[in-house]
Coordinates of C-alpha atoms and ligand atoms in Angstrom, one line a residue:
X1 CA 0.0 0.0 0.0
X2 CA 1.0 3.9 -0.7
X3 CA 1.2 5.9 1.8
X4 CA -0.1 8.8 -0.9
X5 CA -2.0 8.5 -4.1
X6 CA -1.8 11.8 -5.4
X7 CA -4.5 12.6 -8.4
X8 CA -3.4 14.7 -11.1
X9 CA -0.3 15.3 -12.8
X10 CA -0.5 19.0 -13.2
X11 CA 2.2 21.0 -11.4
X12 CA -0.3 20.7 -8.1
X13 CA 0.3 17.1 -8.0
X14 CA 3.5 16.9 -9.0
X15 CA 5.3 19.3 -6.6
X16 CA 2.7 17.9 -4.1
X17 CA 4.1 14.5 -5.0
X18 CA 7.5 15.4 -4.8
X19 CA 7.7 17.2 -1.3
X20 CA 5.6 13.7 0.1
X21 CA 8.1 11.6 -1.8
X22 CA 10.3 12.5 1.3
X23 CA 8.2 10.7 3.7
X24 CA 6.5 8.2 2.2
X25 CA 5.9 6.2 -0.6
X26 CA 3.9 8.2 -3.9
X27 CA 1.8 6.9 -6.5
X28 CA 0.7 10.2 -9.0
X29 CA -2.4 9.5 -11.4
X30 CA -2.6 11.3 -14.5
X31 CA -5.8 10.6 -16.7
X32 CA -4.2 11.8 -19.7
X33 CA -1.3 10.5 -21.9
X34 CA 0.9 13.4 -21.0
X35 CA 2.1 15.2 -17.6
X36 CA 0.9 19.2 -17.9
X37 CA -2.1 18.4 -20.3
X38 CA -4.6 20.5 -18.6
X39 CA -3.7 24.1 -17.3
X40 CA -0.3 23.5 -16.5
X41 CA 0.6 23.1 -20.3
X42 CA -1.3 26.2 -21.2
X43 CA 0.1 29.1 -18.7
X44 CA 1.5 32.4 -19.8
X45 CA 4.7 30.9 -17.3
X46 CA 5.1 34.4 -15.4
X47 CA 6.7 34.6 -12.1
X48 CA 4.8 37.5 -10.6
X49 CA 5.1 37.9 -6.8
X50 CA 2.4 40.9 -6.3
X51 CA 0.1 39.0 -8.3
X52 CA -2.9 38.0 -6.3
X53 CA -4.7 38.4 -2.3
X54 CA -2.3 38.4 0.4
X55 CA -2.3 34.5 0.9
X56 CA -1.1 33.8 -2.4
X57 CA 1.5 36.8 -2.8
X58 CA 3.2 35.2 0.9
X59 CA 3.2 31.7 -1.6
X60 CA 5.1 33.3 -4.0
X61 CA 7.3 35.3 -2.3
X62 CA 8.1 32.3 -0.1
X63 CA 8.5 30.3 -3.1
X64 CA 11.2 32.5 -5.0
X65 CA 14.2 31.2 -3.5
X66 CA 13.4 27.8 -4.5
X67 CA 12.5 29.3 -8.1
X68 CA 16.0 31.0 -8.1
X69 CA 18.2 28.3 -6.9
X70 CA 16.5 24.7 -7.3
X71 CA 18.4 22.3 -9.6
X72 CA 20.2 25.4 -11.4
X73 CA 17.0 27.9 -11.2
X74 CA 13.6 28.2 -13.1
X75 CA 14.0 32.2 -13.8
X76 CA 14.7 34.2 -16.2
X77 CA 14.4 37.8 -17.0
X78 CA 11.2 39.2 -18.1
X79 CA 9.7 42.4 -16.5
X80 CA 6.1 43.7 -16.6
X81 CA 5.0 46.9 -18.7
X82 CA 1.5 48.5 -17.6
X83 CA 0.0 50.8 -20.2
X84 CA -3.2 52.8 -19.6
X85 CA -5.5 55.2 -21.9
X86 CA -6.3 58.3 -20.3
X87 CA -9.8 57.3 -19.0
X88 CA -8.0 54.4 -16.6
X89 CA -6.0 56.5 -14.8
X90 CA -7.8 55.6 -11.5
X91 CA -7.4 51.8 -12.0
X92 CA -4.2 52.7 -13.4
X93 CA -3.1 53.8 -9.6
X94 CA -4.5 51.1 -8.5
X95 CA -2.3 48.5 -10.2
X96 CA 0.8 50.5 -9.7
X97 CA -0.1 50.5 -6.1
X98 CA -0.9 46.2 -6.3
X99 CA 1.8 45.2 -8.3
X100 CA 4.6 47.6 -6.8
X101 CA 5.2 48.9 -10.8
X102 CA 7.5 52.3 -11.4
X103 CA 5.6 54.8 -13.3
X104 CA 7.7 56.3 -16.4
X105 CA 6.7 58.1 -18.9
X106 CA 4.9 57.0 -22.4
X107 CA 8.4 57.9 -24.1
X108 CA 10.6 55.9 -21.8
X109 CA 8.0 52.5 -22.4
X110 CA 7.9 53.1 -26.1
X111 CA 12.1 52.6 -25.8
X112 CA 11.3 49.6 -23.9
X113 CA 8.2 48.0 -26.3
X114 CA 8.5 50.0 -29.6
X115 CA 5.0 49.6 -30.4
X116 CA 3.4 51.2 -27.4
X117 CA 1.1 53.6 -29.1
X118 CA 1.8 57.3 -27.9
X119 CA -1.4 58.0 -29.5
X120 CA -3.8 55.9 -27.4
X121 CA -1.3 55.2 -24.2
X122 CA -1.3 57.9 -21.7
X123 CA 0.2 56.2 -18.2
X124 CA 3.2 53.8 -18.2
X125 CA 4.7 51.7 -15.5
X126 CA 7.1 48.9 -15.4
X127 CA 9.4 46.8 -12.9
X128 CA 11.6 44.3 -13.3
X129 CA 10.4 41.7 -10.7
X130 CA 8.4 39.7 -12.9
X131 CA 10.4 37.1 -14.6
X132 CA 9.9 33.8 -16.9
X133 CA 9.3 30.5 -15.2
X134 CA 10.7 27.6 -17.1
X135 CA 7.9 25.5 -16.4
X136 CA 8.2 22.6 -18.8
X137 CA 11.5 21.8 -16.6
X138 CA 10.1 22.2 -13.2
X139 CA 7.2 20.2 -14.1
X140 CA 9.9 17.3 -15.1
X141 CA 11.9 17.9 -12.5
X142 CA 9.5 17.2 -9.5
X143 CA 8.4 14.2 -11.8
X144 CA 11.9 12.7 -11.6
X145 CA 12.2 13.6 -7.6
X146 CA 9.3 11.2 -7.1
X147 CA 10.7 8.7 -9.0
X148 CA 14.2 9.2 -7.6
X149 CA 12.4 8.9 -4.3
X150 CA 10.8 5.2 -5.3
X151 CA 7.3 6.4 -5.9
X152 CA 5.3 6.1 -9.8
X153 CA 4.1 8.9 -12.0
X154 CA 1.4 6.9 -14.5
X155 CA -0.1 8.8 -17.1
X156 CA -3.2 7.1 -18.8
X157 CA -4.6 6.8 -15.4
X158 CA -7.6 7.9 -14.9
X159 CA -9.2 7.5 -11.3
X160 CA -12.8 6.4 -12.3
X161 CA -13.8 5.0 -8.8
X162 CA -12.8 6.3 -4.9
X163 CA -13.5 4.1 -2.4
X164 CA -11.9 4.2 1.2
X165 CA -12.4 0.7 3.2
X166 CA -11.7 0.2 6.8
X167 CA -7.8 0.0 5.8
X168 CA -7.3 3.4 3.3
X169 CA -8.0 4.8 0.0
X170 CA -8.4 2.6 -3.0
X171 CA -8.6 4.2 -6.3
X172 CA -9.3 2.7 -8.9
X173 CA -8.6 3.1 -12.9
X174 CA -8.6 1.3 -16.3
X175 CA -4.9 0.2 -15.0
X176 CA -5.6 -1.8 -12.0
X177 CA -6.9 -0.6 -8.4
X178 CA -3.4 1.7 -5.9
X179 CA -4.1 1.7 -2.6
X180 CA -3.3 4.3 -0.2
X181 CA -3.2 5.2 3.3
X182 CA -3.8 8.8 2.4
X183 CA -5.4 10.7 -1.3
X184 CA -4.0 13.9 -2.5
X185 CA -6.9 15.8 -4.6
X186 CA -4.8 17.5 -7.1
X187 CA -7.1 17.2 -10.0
X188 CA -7.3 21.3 -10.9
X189 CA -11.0 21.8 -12.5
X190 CA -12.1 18.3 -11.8
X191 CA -10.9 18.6 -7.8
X192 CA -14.8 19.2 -7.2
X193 CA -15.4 15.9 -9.0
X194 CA -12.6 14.1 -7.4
X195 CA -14.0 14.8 -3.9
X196 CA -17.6 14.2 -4.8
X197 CA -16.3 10.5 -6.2
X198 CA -14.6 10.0 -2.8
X199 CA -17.7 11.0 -0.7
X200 CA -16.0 14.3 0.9
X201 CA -18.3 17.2 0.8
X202 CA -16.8 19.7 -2.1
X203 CA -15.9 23.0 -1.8
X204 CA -16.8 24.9 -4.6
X205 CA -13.7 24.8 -6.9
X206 CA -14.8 26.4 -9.8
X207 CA -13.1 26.8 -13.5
X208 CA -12.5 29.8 -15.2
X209 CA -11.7 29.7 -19.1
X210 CA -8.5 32.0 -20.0
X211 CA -7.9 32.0 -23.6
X212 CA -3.9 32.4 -25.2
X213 CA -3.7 33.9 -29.1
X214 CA -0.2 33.4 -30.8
X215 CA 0.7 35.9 -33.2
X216 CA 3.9 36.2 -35.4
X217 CA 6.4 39.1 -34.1
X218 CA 4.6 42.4 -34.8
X219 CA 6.0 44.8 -37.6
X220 CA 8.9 42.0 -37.4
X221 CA 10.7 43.4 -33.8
X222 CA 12.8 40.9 -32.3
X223 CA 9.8 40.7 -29.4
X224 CA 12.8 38.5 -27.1
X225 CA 13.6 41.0 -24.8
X226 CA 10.3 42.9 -24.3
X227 CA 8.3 42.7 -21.0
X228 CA 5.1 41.5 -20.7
X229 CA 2.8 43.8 -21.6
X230 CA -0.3 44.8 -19.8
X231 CA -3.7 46.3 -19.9
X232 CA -5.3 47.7 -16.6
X233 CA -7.6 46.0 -14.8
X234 CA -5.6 42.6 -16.4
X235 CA -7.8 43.7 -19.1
X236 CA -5.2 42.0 -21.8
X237 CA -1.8 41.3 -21.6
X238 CA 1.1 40.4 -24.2
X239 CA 4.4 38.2 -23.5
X240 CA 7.3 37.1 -26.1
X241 CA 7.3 33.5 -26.6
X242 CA 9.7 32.2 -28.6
X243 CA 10.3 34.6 -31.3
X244 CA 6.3 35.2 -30.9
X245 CA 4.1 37.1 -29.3
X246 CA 1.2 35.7 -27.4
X247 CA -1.8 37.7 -26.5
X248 CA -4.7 37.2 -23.6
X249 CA -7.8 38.9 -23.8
X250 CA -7.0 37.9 -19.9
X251 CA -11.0 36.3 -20.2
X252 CA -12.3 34.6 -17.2
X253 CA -15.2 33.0 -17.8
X254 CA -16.6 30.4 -15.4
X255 CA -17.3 27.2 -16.5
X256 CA -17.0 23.2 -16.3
X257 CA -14.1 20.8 -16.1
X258 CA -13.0 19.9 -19.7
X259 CA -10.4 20.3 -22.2
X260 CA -10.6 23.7 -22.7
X261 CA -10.5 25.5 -26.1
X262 CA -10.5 29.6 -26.9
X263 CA -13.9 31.2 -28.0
X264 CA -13.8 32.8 -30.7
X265 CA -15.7 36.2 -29.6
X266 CA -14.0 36.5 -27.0
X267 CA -10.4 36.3 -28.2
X268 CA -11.3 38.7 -31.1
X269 CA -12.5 41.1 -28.5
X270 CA -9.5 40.9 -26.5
X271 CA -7.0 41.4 -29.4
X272 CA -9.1 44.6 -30.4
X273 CA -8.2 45.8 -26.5
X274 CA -4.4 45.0 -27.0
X275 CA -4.5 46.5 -30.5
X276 CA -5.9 49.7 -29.1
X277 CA -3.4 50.4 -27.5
X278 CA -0.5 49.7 -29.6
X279 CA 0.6 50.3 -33.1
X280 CA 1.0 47.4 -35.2
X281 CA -2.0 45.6 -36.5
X282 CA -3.1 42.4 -35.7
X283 CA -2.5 40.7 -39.1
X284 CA -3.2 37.0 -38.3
X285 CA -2.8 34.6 -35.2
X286 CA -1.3 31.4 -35.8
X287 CA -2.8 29.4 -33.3
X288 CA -5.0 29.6 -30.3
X289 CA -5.4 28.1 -27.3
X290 CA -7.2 28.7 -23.4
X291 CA -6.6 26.8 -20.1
X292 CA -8.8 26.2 -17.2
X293 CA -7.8 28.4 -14.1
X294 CA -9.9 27.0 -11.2
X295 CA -10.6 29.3 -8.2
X296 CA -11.9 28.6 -4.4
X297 CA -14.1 31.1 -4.1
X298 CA -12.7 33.0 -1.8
X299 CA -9.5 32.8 -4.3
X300 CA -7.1 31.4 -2.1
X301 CA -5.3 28.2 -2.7
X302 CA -6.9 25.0 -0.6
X303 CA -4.5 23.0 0.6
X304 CA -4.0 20.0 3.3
X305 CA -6.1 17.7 4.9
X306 CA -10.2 17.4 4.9
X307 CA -10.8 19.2 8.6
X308 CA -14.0 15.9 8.3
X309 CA -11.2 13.4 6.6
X310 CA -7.9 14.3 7.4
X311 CA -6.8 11.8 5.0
X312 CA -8.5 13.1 2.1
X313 CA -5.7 16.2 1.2
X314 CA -7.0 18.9 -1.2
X315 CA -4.0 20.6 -3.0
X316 CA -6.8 22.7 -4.8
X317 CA -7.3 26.4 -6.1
X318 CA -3.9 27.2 -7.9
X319 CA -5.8 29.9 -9.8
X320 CA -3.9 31.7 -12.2
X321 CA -0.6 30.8 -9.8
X322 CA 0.1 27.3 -10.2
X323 CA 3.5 27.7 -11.0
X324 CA 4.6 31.0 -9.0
X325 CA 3.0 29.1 -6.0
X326 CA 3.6 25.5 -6.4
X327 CA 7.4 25.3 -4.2
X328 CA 6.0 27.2 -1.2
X329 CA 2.5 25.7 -1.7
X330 CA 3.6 22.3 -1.9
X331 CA 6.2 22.4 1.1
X332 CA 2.9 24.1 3.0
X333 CA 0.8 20.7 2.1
X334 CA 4.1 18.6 3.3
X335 CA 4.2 20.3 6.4
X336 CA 0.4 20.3 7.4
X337 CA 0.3 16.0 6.7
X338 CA 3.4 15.4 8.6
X339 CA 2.3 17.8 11.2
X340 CA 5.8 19.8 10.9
X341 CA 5.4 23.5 11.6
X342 CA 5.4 25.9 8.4
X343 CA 7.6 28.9 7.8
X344 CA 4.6 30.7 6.8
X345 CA 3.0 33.1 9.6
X346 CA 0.0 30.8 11.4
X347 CA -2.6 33.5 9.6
X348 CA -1.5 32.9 6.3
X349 CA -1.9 29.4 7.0
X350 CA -5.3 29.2 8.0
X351 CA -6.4 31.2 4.9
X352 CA -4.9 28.6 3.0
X353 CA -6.1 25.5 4.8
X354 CA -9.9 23.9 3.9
X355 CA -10.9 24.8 7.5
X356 CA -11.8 27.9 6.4
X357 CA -14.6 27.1 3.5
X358 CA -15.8 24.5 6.2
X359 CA -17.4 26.7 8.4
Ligands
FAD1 C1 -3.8 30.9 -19.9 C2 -3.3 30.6 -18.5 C3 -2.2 31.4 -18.1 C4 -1.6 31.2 -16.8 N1 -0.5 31.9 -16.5 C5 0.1 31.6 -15.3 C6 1.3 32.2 -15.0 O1 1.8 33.0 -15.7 N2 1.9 31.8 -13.8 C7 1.4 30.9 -12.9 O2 2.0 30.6 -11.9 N3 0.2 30.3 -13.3 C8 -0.4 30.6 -14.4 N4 -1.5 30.0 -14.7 C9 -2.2 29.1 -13.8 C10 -1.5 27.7 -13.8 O3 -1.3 27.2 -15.1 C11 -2.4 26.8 -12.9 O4 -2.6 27.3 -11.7 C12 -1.8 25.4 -12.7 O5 -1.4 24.9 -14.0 C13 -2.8 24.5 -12.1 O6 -2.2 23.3 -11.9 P1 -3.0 22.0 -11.5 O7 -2.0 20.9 -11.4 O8 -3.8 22.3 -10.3 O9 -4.0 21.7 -12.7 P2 -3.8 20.9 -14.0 O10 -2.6 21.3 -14.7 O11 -5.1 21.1 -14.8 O12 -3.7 19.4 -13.6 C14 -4.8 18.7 -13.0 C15 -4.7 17.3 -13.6 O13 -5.6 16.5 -13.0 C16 -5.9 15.5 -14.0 N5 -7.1 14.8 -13.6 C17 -8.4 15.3 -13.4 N6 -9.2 14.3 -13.1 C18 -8.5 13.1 -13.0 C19 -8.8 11.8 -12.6 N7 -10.1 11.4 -12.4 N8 -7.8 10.9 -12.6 C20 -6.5 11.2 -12.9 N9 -6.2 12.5 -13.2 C21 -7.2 13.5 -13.3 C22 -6.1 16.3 -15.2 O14 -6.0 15.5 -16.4 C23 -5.0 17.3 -15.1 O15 -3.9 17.0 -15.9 C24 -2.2 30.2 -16.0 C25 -3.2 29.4 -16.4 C26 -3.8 29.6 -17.7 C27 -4.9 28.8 -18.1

C-alpha cells in the first residue's frame, strides 16, 4: 500500500508528489497521456510575486528562492509593462499601487516595447520583478524527484472510482486498483469531482476559461527581450514566446471541467483591447489556445487535509498561480500531513487550509 495517491499530474500534484516523496511512498495518477495536459501546459509561465490576495502573494514570495536556486534555477528575465489610456487612470493607480510597478513616462516604455502607441497610451509603469518561469523543466523535475524517491508517476490513469475501506484509500482506474493510506486531490478543475467520487463534501472549486492567441512578431521586432505587456484591470496582456508574441484577452469565464479551447468572440475582443493600444496591426494569429484556471471562491489556494477526513488532502485552487506558488505551496501541504510546523505566519496558514470554506 502507498502511503499517498496523489490525483493529477498537473504542477499541483507533481510538486505535491514530490515534497511527500520525502516521507512516504507516492503513487501520482494522471488521466491523460501526458504530464501538464490541462492548465499547467497552457500558462503564460510568469513569475509575478504581487500577483494575487495576500495568501497567495506570501506563496510566491516564499517560493522565490526555490524558483531562483532549485536544480540550477527556473527564472529568467522578463519584467512587466503596464500601459493605460487616459480614461484608466484611477485603476491605473490602482495596479501601480498592487503590483509595486515604477511609473515612467509613455516615451521611456515606447524605448522599452516600440509599439506602445503614444497616440492611445497615456500612463506607463514597469518593474523588473516579474520574470519567466521555465515551467516545462520544473514540471519534469518534480516528476523525476518522485521517481528518484521510489514512488510512480502513471499517465493514462484515470481515477474512475474512490472508495476508502476500513484500511485506506483505493482508487481505482482502467490500470488496475493503488491503494493508499492517504489521497492527495490535485485534479485542478475536476478537484470538485474528485472529492464528490470520494464522498467528501466539495468545496466549490470552480473553473474559469482563459484563452492564449499566438501571433507572429509584430511589424517584425525581435519581441525576445520585451516585457510583458499589460492592460489595466488585467484587461489584456502580451508576452514574447519564442520569437512570438502571445496575446490574452485575460478572459475569465466560469465554466465546467474539460479540455478547454479559446472562444472565438471572445479572443477577437481581446486582441481589439491589446491593439488599441499599440501600433502594429493584428495581421493573423497562428494558433489559439485557453486553459482552465480553477478558483476557491474566496481565491485562495486550498491546501492539506479534509478538517471531516484528514486523509482526504486537497492541494486545490492554484488559480492563475500554479507555477509561481507551487514550491511554497507544496512544502505548506508537506508540512500540514506530517504535522511539521510551516515557515509561513499561522494566519496565512489558515487562509490557506480547507478549515476555512468548512465553516
Ligand atoms: C492561460 C493561462 C495562463 C496562466 N498563467 C500563469 C502564470 O503566468 N503563472 C502561474 O503561476 N500560473 C499561471 N496559470 C495558472 C496555472 O497554469 C495553474 O494554476 C496550474 O497549472 C494548475 O495546476 P494543477 O496541477 O492544479 O491543474 P492541471 O494542470 O489542470 O492538472 C490537473 C490534472 O488532473 C488530472 N485529472 C483530473 N481528473 C482526474 C482523474 N479522475 N484521474 C486522474 N487525473 C485526473 C487532469 O487530467 C489534469 O492533468 C495560468 C493558467 C492559464 C490557463
Amino acid at each position: 500500500m502507498n502511503d499517498f495517491v496523489v490525483i493529477g499530474g498537473g504542477i499541483a500534484g507533481l510538486s505535491a508528489g514530490a515534497r511527500l516523496s520525502a516521507h512516504g511512498t507516492v503513487t501520482v495518477l494522471e488521466a491523460e497521456d501526458a504530464l501538464g495536459y490541462h492548465a499547467s501546459g497552457r500558462s503564460a509561465a510568469l513569475y509575478e510575486p504581487n500577483y494575487g490576495k495576500p495568501a497567495v502573494v506570501a506563496l510566491s514570495v516564499a517560493s522565490g528562492e526555490y524558483h531562483r536556486s532549485a536544480n540550477g534555477g527556473y527564472l529568467t528575465p522578463r519584467g512587466l509593462l503596464l500601459v493605460a489610456g487616459a480614461s484608466q487612470e484611477a485603476a491605473f493607480a490602482q495596479d501601480v499601487e498592487e503590483l509595486g510597478l515604477v511609473p515612467i513616462s509613455v516615451e521611456q516604455a515606447r524605448s522599452i516595447v516600440p509599439i506602445v502607441n503614444p497616440d492611445t497610451v497615456s500612463f506607463a509603469a514597469h518593474h523588473e520583478a516579474a520574470l519567466d518561469i521555465d515551467t516545462d523543466r520544473m514540471l519534469q523535475d518534480f516528476a523525476r524527484l518522485i521517481r528518484a524517491n521510489g514512488g510512480a508517476v502513471l499517465t493514462g490513469a484515470r481515477a474512475s472510482g474512490i472508495h476508502r475501506g476500513d484500511s485506506g484509500w483505493q482508487v481505482a482506474t482502467a490500470g488496475g486498483t493503488h491503494t493508499a493510506h492517504n489521497l492527495v486531490n490535485a485534479a485542478g478543475a475536476w478537484a470538485d469531482e474528485i472529492a464528490a467520487l470520494a464522498g467528501i463534501a466539495t468545496i466549490g472549486i470552480t473553473p474559469y476559461r482563459r484563452s492564449m492567441a499566438r501571433l507572429p512578431a509584430p511589424g517584425g521586432h525581435d519581441v525576445t527581450g520585451w516585457p510583458m505587456l499589460m492592460g489595466v484591470a488585467e484587461s489584456w496582456y502580451a508576452k514574447p514566446d519564442a520569437g512570438k508574441l502571445l496575446v490574452s484577452p485575460a478572459d475569465e469565464d466560469a465554466t465546467h471541467p474539460h479540455g478547454a479551447f479559446a472562444d472565438d468572440m471572445v479572443l477577437a475582443e481581446g486582441l481589439a483591447r491589446y491593439e488599441e493600444m499599440v501600433t502594429e496591426p493584428v495581421t493573423r494569429v497562428e494558433t489559439n489556445w485557453a486553459g482552465l484556471r480553477s478558483f476557491a471562491p474566496d481565491r485562495a489556494l486550498v491546501l492539506g487535509p479534509d478538517p471531516l477526513q484528514p486523509d482526504f488532502i486537497w492541494c486545490a485552487g492554484q488559480g492563475g498561480y500554479g507555477f509561481q506558488t507551487a514550491p511554497a505551496a507544496s512544502q505548506l501541504l508537506a508540512d500540514l500531513v506530517t504535522g511539521k510546523s510551516s515557515e509561513l505566519d499561522a494566519d496565512i496558514v489558515a487562509e490557506l487550509t480547507p478549515g476555512r470554506l468548512r465553516k
